[in-house]
PDB file of C-alpha atoms and ligand atoms in Angstrom:
ATOM      1  CA  MET T   1     123.959 265.603  18.801  1.00 81.00           C
ATOM      2  CA  ARG T   2     125.447 267.194  21.859  1.00 94.00           C
ATOM      3  CA  ILE T   3     122.419 267.397  25.191  1.00 95.00           C
ATOM      4  CA  PRO T   4     123.327 271.441  27.144  1.00 96.00           C
ATOM      5  CA  ILE T   5     124.206 270.083  30.557  1.00 97.00           C
ATOM      6  CA  ILE T   6     123.441 273.560  32.775  1.00 97.00           C
ATOM      7  CA  ALA T   7     125.030 273.706  36.241  1.00 98.00           C
ATOM      8  CA  GLY T   8     124.760 275.253  39.840  1.00 98.00           C
ATOM      9  CA  ASN T   9     127.889 276.260  40.565  1.00 98.00           C
ATOM     10  CA  TRP T  10     126.913 276.607  44.862  1.00 98.00           C
ATOM     11  CA  LYS T  11     130.941 277.763  45.880  1.00 98.00           C
ATOM     12  CA  MET T  12     130.980 278.118  49.552  1.00 98.00           C
ATOM     13  CA  ASN T  13     126.933 279.035  50.168  1.00 98.00           C
ATOM     14  CA  MET T  14     123.833 277.379  51.414  1.00 98.00           C
ATOM     15  CA  THR T  15     123.451 274.728  53.999  1.00 98.00           C
ATOM     16  CA  ILE T  16     122.082 271.653  53.835  1.00 98.00           C
ATOM     17  CA  SER T  17     118.232 272.985  55.046  1.00 98.00           C
ATOM     18  CA  GLN T  18     118.725 276.264  52.358  1.00 98.00           C
ATOM     19  CA  GLY T  19     120.272 273.274  49.719  1.00 98.00           C
ATOM     20  CA  ILE T  20     117.436 270.671  50.199  1.00 98.00           C
ATOM     21  CA  ASP T  21     115.111 274.180  49.729  1.00 98.00           C
ATOM     22  CA  LEU T  22     116.318 275.604  46.338  1.00 97.00           C
ATOM     23  CA  VAL T  23     116.405 271.626  44.983  1.00 97.00           C
ATOM     24  CA  ASN T  24     112.953 270.519  45.643  1.00 96.00           C
ATOM     25  CA  LYS T  25     111.224 274.206  43.924  1.00 96.00           C
ATOM     26  CA  ILE T  26     114.148 272.219  40.728  1.00 95.00           C
ATOM     27  CA  LYS T  27     114.160 268.809  40.910  1.00 93.00           C
ATOM     28  CA  ASP T  28     110.113 268.209  39.483  1.00 85.00           C
ATOM     29  CA  ILE T  29     110.372 271.973  36.424  1.00 84.00           C
ATOM     30  CA  THR T  30     109.504 270.427  33.156  1.00 72.00           C
ATOM     31  CA  LEU T  31     112.566 271.147  30.860  1.00 71.00           C
ATOM     32  CA  LYS T  32     111.507 273.421  27.523  1.00 70.00           C
ATOM     33  CA  THR T  33     114.289 271.322  25.989  1.00 73.00           C
ATOM     34  CA  ASP T  34     116.203 268.731  26.966  1.00 89.00           C
ATOM     35  CA  VAL T  35     119.138 269.676  28.904  1.00 94.00           C
ATOM     36  CA  GLU T  36     121.767 267.722  31.788  1.00 96.00           C
ATOM     37  CA  VAL T  37     121.315 269.773  35.368  1.00 97.00           C
ATOM     38  CA  VAL T  38     123.675 269.882  37.868  1.00 98.00           C
ATOM     39  CA  VAL T  39     123.633 271.298  40.952  1.00 98.00           C
ATOM     40  CA  CYS T  40     127.715 271.540  42.318  1.00 98.00           C
ATOM     41  CA  THR T  41     127.134 271.739  46.336  1.00 98.00           C
ATOM     42  CA  PRO T  42     129.832 271.378  49.023  1.00 98.00           C
ATOM     43  CA  PHE T  43     130.586 268.470  49.976  1.00 98.00           C
ATOM     44  CA  THR T  44     128.633 269.249  54.147  1.00 98.00           C
ATOM     45  CA  ALA T  45     125.685 269.266  51.762  1.00 98.00           C
ATOM     46  CA  LEU T  46     125.768 266.757  49.355  1.00 98.00           C
ATOM     47  CA  MET T  47     124.678 263.540  51.017  1.00 98.00           C
ATOM     48  CA  ASP T  48     121.130 265.075  51.886  1.00 98.00           C
ATOM     49  CA  ILE T  49     121.379 267.040  49.089  1.00 98.00           C
ATOM     50  CA  LYS T  50     121.903 263.225  46.448  1.00 98.00           C
ATOM     51  CA  ARG T  51     118.321 262.205  49.613  1.00 98.00           C
ATOM     52  CA  ALA T  52     116.569 265.135  48.110  1.00 97.00           C
ATOM     53  CA  ILE T  53     117.204 264.584  44.571  1.00 96.00           C
ATOM     54  CA  GLY T  54     115.449 261.008  44.684  1.00 95.00           C
ATOM     55  CA  ASP T  55     114.955 259.659  41.404  1.00 93.00           C
ATOM     56  CA  THR T  56     114.068 262.683  39.591  1.00 93.00           C
ATOM     57  CA  LYS T  57     116.611 263.735  36.301  1.00 93.00           C
ATOM     58  CA  LEU T  58     118.704 266.150  38.479  1.00 95.00           C
ATOM     59  CA  LYS T  59     122.586 265.472  38.614  1.00 97.00           C
ATOM     60  CA  LEU T  60     124.829 266.125  41.310  1.00 98.00           C
ATOM     61  CA  ALA T  61     128.620 267.363  41.565  1.00 98.00           C
ATOM     62  CA  ALA T  62     131.282 268.391  43.884  1.00 98.00           C
ATOM     63  CA  GLN T  63     133.116 271.191  43.637  1.00 98.00           C
ATOM     64  CA  ASN T  64     136.884 269.983  44.434  1.00 98.00           C
ATOM     65  CA  MET T  65     138.495 266.369  45.026  1.00 98.00           C
ATOM     66  CA  HIS T  66     141.502 265.147  45.979  1.00 98.00           C
ATOM     67  CA  TRP T  67     143.590 262.765  42.718  1.00 98.00           C
ATOM     68  CA  GLU T  68     144.059 260.307  45.962  1.00 98.00           C
ATOM     69  CA  GLU T  69     141.894 257.814  47.014  1.00 98.00           C
ATOM     70  CA  GLY T  70     142.352 257.689  50.733  1.00 98.00           C
ATOM     71  CA  GLY T  71     145.568 258.538  52.509  1.00 98.00           C
ATOM     72  CA  ALA T  72     146.704 260.778  55.118  1.00 98.00           C
ATOM     73  CA  TYR T  73     145.754 263.895  53.631  1.00 98.00           C
ATOM     74  CA  THR T  74     143.749 266.120  56.554  1.00 98.00           C
ATOM     75  CA  GLY T  75     140.385 268.123  55.045  1.00 97.00           C
ATOM     76  CA  GLU T  76     140.792 265.712  51.740  1.00 98.00           C
ATOM     77  CA  VAL T  77     137.926 264.818  50.078  1.00 98.00           C
ATOM     78  CA  SER T  78     138.480 261.671  48.095  1.00 98.00           C
ATOM     79  CA  PRO T  79     137.129 260.515  44.914  1.00 98.00           C
ATOM     80  CA  VAL T  80     136.267 256.844  46.592  1.00 98.00           C
ATOM     81  CA  MET T  81     134.189 259.358  49.655  1.00 98.00           C
ATOM     82  CA  LEU T  82     132.424 260.689  46.513  1.00 98.00           C
ATOM     83  CA  LYS T  83     130.833 257.842  44.432  1.00 98.00           C
ATOM     84  CA  ASP T  84     130.331 256.649  47.612  1.00 98.00           C
ATOM     85  CA  ILE T  85     128.193 258.981  47.976  1.00 98.00           C
ATOM     86  CA  GLY T  86     126.926 258.927  44.402  1.00 98.00           C
ATOM     87  CA  ILE T  87     127.838 262.558  43.026  1.00 98.00           C
ATOM     88  CA  ASP T  88     127.744 261.984  38.443  1.00 98.00           C
ATOM     89  CA  TYR T  89     130.190 264.553  38.285  1.00 98.00           C
ATOM     90  CA  VAL T  90     133.138 266.562  39.299  1.00 98.00           C
ATOM     91  CA  ILE T  91     133.805 270.629  38.936  1.00 98.00           C
ATOM     92  CA  LEU T  92     138.225 270.555  38.044  1.00 98.00           C
ATOM     93  CA  GLY T  93     140.337 274.207  38.899  1.00 98.00           C
ATOM     94  CA  HIS T  94     138.325 276.239  39.179  1.00 98.00           C
ATOM     95  CA  SER T  95     139.980 279.192  38.361  1.00 98.00           C
ATOM     96  CA  GLU T  96     139.250 280.324  42.747  1.00 97.00           C
ATOM     97  CA  ARG T  97     140.701 277.140  43.501  1.00 98.00           C
ATOM     98  CA  ARG T  98     143.490 278.205  41.186  1.00 98.00           C
ATOM     99  CA  GLN T  99     143.771 281.721  42.597  1.00 96.00           C
ATOM    100  CA  TYR T 100     143.429 281.212  46.652  1.00 97.00           C
ATOM    101  CA  PHE T 101     144.373 277.925  47.365  1.00 97.00           C
ATOM    102  CA  GLY T 102     147.198 277.522  44.461  1.00 98.00           C
ATOM    103  CA  GLU T 103     145.455 274.748  42.229  1.00 98.00           C
ATOM    104  CA  SER T 104     148.642 274.118  39.597  1.00 98.00           C
ATOM    105  CA  ASP T 105     146.996 272.422  36.198  1.00 98.00           C
ATOM    106  CA  ASP T 106     149.236 269.056  36.899  1.00 98.00           C
ATOM    107  CA  ASP T 107     147.683 269.153  40.528  1.00 98.00           C
ATOM    108  CA  VAL T 108     144.423 269.412  37.989  1.00 98.00           C
ATOM    109  CA  ASN T 109     146.047 266.788  35.800  1.00 98.00           C
ATOM    110  CA  LYS T 110     145.969 264.205  37.791  1.00 98.00           C
ATOM    111  CA  LYS T 111     141.977 265.173  38.960  1.00 98.00           C
ATOM    112  CA  VAL T 112     141.200 265.042  36.132  1.00 98.00           C
ATOM    113  CA  LYS T 113     143.634 261.320  35.521  1.00 98.00           C
ATOM    114  CA  SER T 114     141.182 260.565  38.727  1.00 98.00           C
ATOM    115  CA  ALA T 115     137.919 260.733  39.263  1.00 98.00           C
ATOM    116  CA  ILE T 116     138.045 259.594  35.552  1.00 98.00           C
ATOM    117  CA  LYS T 117     139.571 256.658  37.005  1.00 98.00           C
ATOM    118  CA  TYR T 118     136.575 256.718  39.173  1.00 98.00           C
ATOM    119  CA  ASN T 119     133.921 257.985  36.912  1.00 98.00           C
ATOM    120  CA  ILE T 120     133.448 260.772  37.833  1.00 98.00           C
ATOM    121  CA  ARG T 121     133.441 262.488  35.027  1.00 98.00           C
ATOM    122  CA  PRO T 122     135.164 266.193  35.078  1.00 98.00           C
ATOM    123  CA  ILE T 123     133.939 269.690  34.325  1.00 98.00           C
ATOM    124  CA  ILE T 124     136.887 270.993  33.877  1.00 98.00           C
ATOM    125  CA  CYS T 125     136.740 274.950  34.449  1.00 98.00           C
ATOM    126  CA  VAL T 126     139.572 277.470  31.450  1.00 98.00           C
ATOM    127  CA  GLY T 127     140.226 281.011  31.493  1.00 98.00           C
ATOM    128  CA  GLU T 128     142.251 283.904  30.900  1.00 97.00           C
ATOM    129  CA  THR T 129     141.910 286.822  32.980  1.00 95.00           C
ATOM    130  CA  LEU T 130     141.154 290.393  31.851  1.00 93.00           C
ATOM    131  CA  GLU T 131     144.998 291.241  32.123  1.00 94.00           C
ATOM    132  CA  GLU T 132     146.008 288.554  29.595  1.00 96.00           C
ATOM    133  CA  ARG T 133     142.704 289.243  27.571  1.00 94.00           C
ATOM    134  CA  GLU T 134     144.309 292.020  26.556  1.00 92.00           C
ATOM    135  CA  GLN T 135     147.418 291.835  25.909  1.00 96.00           C
ATOM    136  CA  GLY T 136     145.856 289.146  23.461  1.00 95.00           C
ATOM    137  CA  GLN T 137     147.142 286.183  25.374  1.00 97.00           C
ATOM    138  CA  ALA T 138     143.836 283.809  25.673  1.00 97.00           C
ATOM    139  CA  GLU T 139     144.083 281.781  23.213  1.00 97.00           C
ATOM    140  CA  GLU T 140     147.217 280.327  24.209  1.00 98.00           C
ATOM    141  CA  LYS T 141     146.147 280.250  28.066  1.00 98.00           C
ATOM    142  CA  VAL T 142     143.624 278.669  27.729  1.00 98.00           C
ATOM    143  CA  LYS T 143     144.459 276.563  25.450  1.00 98.00           C
ATOM    144  CA  SER T 144     147.673 275.307  27.033  1.00 98.00           C
ATOM    145  CA  GLN T 145     145.614 274.909  30.504  1.00 98.00           C
ATOM    146  CA  ILE T 146     143.298 272.890  28.434  1.00 98.00           C
ATOM    147  CA  LEU T 147     146.463 270.404  27.256  1.00 98.00           C
ATOM    148  CA  LYS T 148     147.515 270.392  30.904  1.00 98.00           C
ATOM    149  CA  ALA T 149     144.801 269.292  32.516  1.00 98.00           C
ATOM    150  CA  LEU T 150     144.192 266.283  29.597  1.00 98.00           C
ATOM    151  CA  ASP T 151     147.792 265.513  29.531  1.00 98.00           C
ATOM    152  CA  GLY T 152     147.390 261.497  29.519  1.00 97.00           C
ATOM    153  CA  VAL T 153     143.476 261.489  29.504  1.00 97.00           C
ATOM    154  CA  GLU T 154     143.168 258.685  26.719  1.00 96.00           C
ATOM    155  CA  LYS T 155     141.301 258.843  23.707  1.00 95.00           C
ATOM    156  CA  LYS T 156     138.275 256.597  24.714  1.00 95.00           C
ATOM    157  CA  ASP T 157     137.525 258.732  28.308  1.00 96.00           C
ATOM    158  CA  THR T 158     136.336 262.008  26.580  1.00 94.00           C
ATOM    159  CA  ALA T 159     132.724 261.961  25.771  1.00 93.00           C
ATOM    160  CA  ASP T 160     132.776 262.160  29.556  1.00 95.00           C
ATOM    161  CA  VAL T 161     134.775 265.780  30.310  1.00 97.00           C
ATOM    162  CA  VAL T 162     132.895 268.471  30.353  1.00 98.00           C
ATOM    163  CA  ILE T 163     135.553 271.889  29.508  1.00 98.00           C
ATOM    164  CA  ALA T 164     133.892 275.443  30.959  1.00 98.00           C
ATOM    165  CA  TYR T 165     135.322 278.215  29.669  1.00 98.00           C
ATOM    166  CA  GLU T 166     135.040 280.802  31.748  1.00 97.00           C
ATOM    167  CA  PRO T 167     136.955 283.868  31.687  1.00 97.00           C
ATOM    168  CA  ILE T 168     138.230 284.907  35.228  1.00 96.00           C
ATOM    169  CA  TRP T 169     137.122 288.873  34.410  1.00 93.00           C
ATOM    170  CA  ALA T 170     133.190 288.089  34.267  1.00 93.00           C
ATOM    171  CA  ILE T 171     133.394 286.290  37.550  1.00 91.00           C
ATOM    172  CA  GLY T 172     131.112 287.376  39.748  1.00 89.00           C
ATOM    173  CA  THR T 173     131.857 290.386  38.051  1.00 89.00           C
ATOM    174  CA  GLY T 174     128.254 291.200  35.836  1.00 86.00           C
ATOM    175  CA  LYS T 175     130.430 291.034  33.483  1.00 84.00           C
ATOM    176  CA  THR T 176     129.821 288.292  30.584  1.00 83.00           C
ATOM    177  CA  ALA T 177     132.043 287.909  27.318  1.00 85.00           C
ATOM    178  CA  SER T 178     130.028 288.920  24.833  1.00 92.00           C
ATOM    179  CA  SER T 179     127.720 285.733  23.457  1.00 94.00           C
ATOM    180  CA  LYS T 180     129.514 286.324  20.033  1.00 94.00           C
ATOM    181  CA  ASP T 181     133.126 286.121  21.919  1.00 94.00           C
ATOM    182  CA  ALA T 182     132.266 283.487  24.045  1.00 96.00           C
ATOM    183  CA  ASN T 183     130.813 281.256  20.641  1.00 97.00           C
ATOM    184  CA  ASN T 184     135.010 282.277  19.140  1.00 97.00           C
ATOM    185  CA  MET T 185     136.409 280.878  22.354  1.00 97.00           C
ATOM    186  CA  ILE T 186     134.573 277.576  22.570  1.00 98.00           C
ATOM    187  CA  ALA T 187     134.732 276.639  19.452  1.00 97.00           C
ATOM    188  CA  TYR T 188     138.500 277.256  19.060  1.00 98.00           C
ATOM    189  CA  ILE T 189     138.453 275.284  22.379  1.00 97.00           C
ATOM    190  CA  ARG T 190     136.750 272.228  20.474  1.00 97.00           C
ATOM    191  CA  ASN T 191     139.649 273.393  17.125  1.00 96.00           C
ATOM    192  CA  ILE T 192     141.802 271.813  20.359  1.00 97.00           C
ATOM    193  CA  ILE T 193     140.357 268.838  21.709  1.00 96.00           C
ATOM    194  CA  MET T 194     139.780 267.688  17.111  1.00 96.00           C
ATOM    195  CA  GLU T 195     144.038 267.951  16.959  1.00 96.00           C
ATOM    196  CA  LYS T 196     144.555 265.978  20.557  1.00 96.00           C
ATOM    197  CA  TYR T 197     141.309 263.228  19.858  1.00 96.00           C
ATOM    198  CA  GLY T 198     139.847 263.376  16.519  1.00 94.00           C
ATOM    199  CA  ASP T 199     136.524 263.776  14.845  1.00 89.00           C
ATOM    200  CA  GLU T 200     134.077 262.636  17.369  1.00 88.00           C
ATOM    201  CA  ALA T 201     135.955 263.842  20.579  1.00 87.00           C
ATOM    202  CA  PHE T 202     134.847 267.043  18.603  1.00 86.00           C
ATOM    203  CA  ASP T 203     131.279 266.256  18.225  1.00 89.00           C
ATOM    204  CA  LYS T 204     131.047 264.643  21.901  1.00 93.00           C
ATOM    205  CA  VAL T 205     133.016 266.610  24.249  1.00 96.00           C
ATOM    206  CA  ARG T 206     130.364 269.378  25.668  1.00 97.00           C
ATOM    207  CA  ILE T 207     132.080 272.526  26.212  1.00 98.00           C
ATOM    208  CA  GLN T 208     129.730 274.651  29.116  1.00 98.00           C
ATOM    209  CA  TYR T 209     130.410 279.164  28.612  1.00 97.00           C
ATOM    210  CA  GLY T 210     130.427 280.566  32.510  1.00 97.00           C
ATOM    211  CA  GLY T 211     130.457 284.813  33.973  1.00 96.00           C
ATOM    212  CA  SER T 212     128.185 286.291  35.133  1.00 95.00           C
ATOM    213  CA  VAL T 213     124.997 283.904  33.186  1.00 96.00           C
ATOM    214  CA  LYS T 214     121.452 285.497  34.827  1.00 96.00           C
ATOM    215  CA  PRO T 215     117.944 284.841  33.892  1.00 97.00           C
ATOM    216  CA  GLY T 216     118.480 288.227  30.908  1.00 96.00           C
ATOM    217  CA  ASN T 217     121.507 286.800  28.897  1.00 96.00           C
ATOM    218  CA  ALA T 218     121.619 283.093  28.758  1.00 96.00           C
ATOM    219  CA  THR T 219     119.284 282.090  25.670  1.00 95.00           C
ATOM    220  CA  GLU T 220     121.131 283.976  23.509  1.00 96.00           C
ATOM    221  CA  ILE T 221     124.350 282.626  25.499  1.00 96.00           C
ATOM    222  CA  ILE T 222     123.382 279.367  25.009  1.00 96.00           C
ATOM    223  CA  ASN T 223     121.684 279.362  22.053  1.00 95.00           C
ATOM    224  CA  GLN T 224     125.427 280.204  20.192  1.00 96.00           C
ATOM    225  CA  PRO T 225     126.489 277.123  18.008  1.00 95.00           C
ATOM    226  CA  ASP T 226     128.688 276.035  19.658  1.00 96.00           C
ATOM    227  CA  ILE T 227     127.715 276.204  23.631  1.00 97.00           C
ATOM    228  CA  ASP T 228     126.987 273.820  24.867  1.00 97.00           C
ATOM    229  CA  GLY T 229     125.666 275.208  28.140  1.00 97.00           C
ATOM    230  CA  ALA T 230     126.623 276.805  31.177  1.00 98.00           C
ATOM    231  CA  LEU T 231     128.201 277.057  34.462  1.00 98.00           C
ATOM    232  CA  VAL T 232     126.480 279.374  36.241  1.00 98.00           C
ATOM    233  CA  GLY T 233     127.232 281.246  39.592  1.00 98.00           C
ATOM    234  CA  GLY T 234     125.613 283.670  41.531  1.00 98.00           C
ATOM    235  CA  ALA T 235     121.835 282.819  39.391  1.00 98.00           C
ATOM    236  CA  SER T 236     121.935 279.095  40.739  1.00 98.00           C
ATOM    237  CA  LEU T 237     121.042 279.861  44.196  1.00 98.00           C
ATOM    238  CA  LYS T 238     117.826 281.404  43.857  1.00 98.00           C
ATOM    239  CA  ALA T 239     114.954 278.879  42.595  1.00 97.00           C
ATOM    240  CA  ASP T 240     113.303 281.134  39.620  1.00 97.00           C
ATOM    241  CA  ASP T 241     116.760 282.398  38.278  1.00 97.00           C
ATOM    242  CA  PHE T 242     118.307 278.842  37.967  1.00 97.00           C
ATOM    243  CA  ILE T 243     115.561 278.194  36.185  1.00 96.00           C
ATOM    244  CA  LYS T 244     114.744 280.896  33.912  1.00 96.00           C
ATOM    245  CA  ILE T 245     117.900 279.691  32.928  1.00 96.00           C
ATOM    246  CA  ILE T 246     117.538 275.999  32.093  1.00 95.00           C
ATOM    247  CA  ASN T 247     114.615 276.780  30.865  1.00 92.00           C
ATOM    248  CA  PHE T 248     116.557 279.206  28.030  1.00 88.00           C
TER     249      PHE T 248
HETATM  250  P1  LIG Z 301     128.562 283.743  38.654  1.00 62.66           P
HETATM  251  O1  LIG Z 301     127.767 283.203  37.850  1.00 62.66           O
HETATM  252  O2  LIG Z 301     128.645 283.831  39.971  1.00 62.66           O
HETATM  253  O3  LIG Z 301     130.389 285.314  37.873  1.00 62.66           O
HETATM  254  O4  LIG Z 301     130.109 282.645  38.483  1.00 62.66           O
HETATM  255  C1  LIG Z 301     129.994 281.973  37.718  1.00 62.66           C
HETATM  256  C2  LIG Z 301     131.038 280.645  37.940  1.00 62.66           C
HETATM  257  O5  LIG Z 301     132.651 280.715  38.530  1.00 62.66           O
HETATM  258  C3  LIG Z 301     130.561 279.051  37.783  1.00 62.66           C
HETATM  259  O6  LIG Z 301     131.751 278.563  38.117  1.00 62.66           O
END
């Protein structure tokens, strides 16, 4: 039985005090259903948010990470530093990082392997552009991103891997994939995992949907048979909206 995972990706939003305020509103709420809830904060807020989370069940994630444990990489943050704060997850290969900061599949792969090495669970983002979808290349694109991201990742580590299917055309646009299309792509991704790693990984790897998830569509999306939760951007910045989503 896979526990759904709902993660709020704050992106480049929230000062420390705003973040603490938000976390204080969500950390103690009673969940309707068994669900893992994660906040993915900017680096600057991680330490204070970790303290604000305290001993509640809320989990903490970074939004990016370098693959090296240290060295001359000005402006980067290493897995050792993130582990020192006590984060649980790290988002890797978000389409905004691929698009605006030139992250390649190879970079994402190095980051994934490094996260696993340092016991940080990766949330690996994949997804096609509108053009790729219209040209019937969505599955091919997603398959290639997944196989490259997981190259060299061992079967024993797959239970800790989360994949987020985020069609790029649905991010921040108010357009969501239909719940059926999202479910189909996620079932397809699960089959890629099955082909690469076999039955056990097929059962354990959690695959989220992301892209304009809001209180009004979360229930339908997350209740699809193959979808194991959501990666939420804009709607995770407002406590009321995020609470509705995690109580889907
Ligand atoms: P929105 O929910 O704002 O569309 O963002 C989705 C996303 O990119 C989450 O990582």
